[in-house]
């Protein structure tokens, strides 16, 4: 722990000791909005393939490029 971290930790502990636990309200988290079906909110069930296709295209194109480079190197190599 560096000197700055030690000073910050000491300062935070000192400030926290001054706070009374009774004056801190309990944490209340809001409820999560309902999700319609599977996928992202607002996504229709029939839109699944149209939404997924562009995301699957990039890895397939990268794999095809790697295979093309490997084939080119193998054809030119000794």
PDB file of C-alpha atoms in Angstrom, residues 1 5-6 16 23 25-27 29 31-32 36-39 49 57-60 62 65 68 72 74-75 77-78:
ATOM      1  CA  UNK A   1       0.000   0.000   0.000  1.00  0.00           C
ATOM      2  CA  UNK A   5      -3.443   4.934  -0.196  1.00  0.00           C
ATOM      3  CA  UNK A   6      -2.681   4.754   3.528  1.00  0.00           C
ATOM      4  CA  UNK A  16     -16.842   6.958   8.520  1.00  0.00           C
ATOM      5  CA  UNK A  23     -29.009   8.441  10.108  1.00  0.00           C
ATOM      6  CA  UNK A  25     -31.283   5.263   5.180  1.00  0.00           C
ATOM      7  CA  UNK A  26     -31.464   1.670   3.963  1.00  0.00           C
ATOM      8  CA  UNK A  27     -30.645   1.050   0.322  1.00  0.00           C
ATOM      9  CA  UNK A  29     -33.136  -0.735  -5.359  1.00  0.00           C
ATOM     10  CA  UNK A  31     -37.374  -3.128  -9.620  1.00  0.00           C
ATOM     11  CA  UNK A  32     -36.019  -4.183 -12.995  1.00  0.00           C
ATOM     12  CA  UNK A  36     -40.556  -9.163 -23.248  1.00  0.00           C
ATOM     13  CA  UNK A  37     -39.523 -12.700 -24.219  1.00  0.00           C
ATOM     14  CA  UNK A  38     -35.900 -13.541 -24.884  1.00  0.00           C
ATOM     15  CA  UNK A  39     -33.177 -11.141 -25.957  1.00  0.00           C
ATOM     16  CA  UNK A  49     -31.985 -13.898 -36.962  1.00  0.00           C
ATOM     17  CA  UNK A  57     -20.658 -12.227 -39.952  1.00  0.00           C
ATOM     18  CA  UNK A  58     -17.551 -10.501 -38.564  1.00  0.00           C
ATOM     19  CA  UNK A  59     -16.016 -13.611 -36.911  1.00  0.00           C
ATOM     20  CA  UNK A  60     -16.776 -15.685 -40.012  1.00  0.00           C
ATOM     21  CA  UNK A  62     -12.049 -12.993 -39.941  1.00  0.00           C
ATOM     22  CA  UNK A  65      -9.297 -14.144 -44.064  1.00  0.00           C
ATOM     23  CA  UNK A  68      -6.930 -17.355 -47.139  1.00  0.00           C
ATOM     24  CA  UNK A  72      -1.463 -18.183 -49.736  1.00  0.00           C
ATOM     25  CA  UNK A  74       1.414 -22.454 -48.037  1.00  0.00           C
ATOM     26  CA  UNK A  75       1.202 -22.033 -51.823  1.00  0.00           C
ATOM     27  CA  UNK A  77       6.325 -21.307 -49.346  1.00  0.00           C
ATOM     28  CA  UNK A  78       9.012 -23.923 -50.079  1.00  0.00           C
TER      29      UNK A  78
END
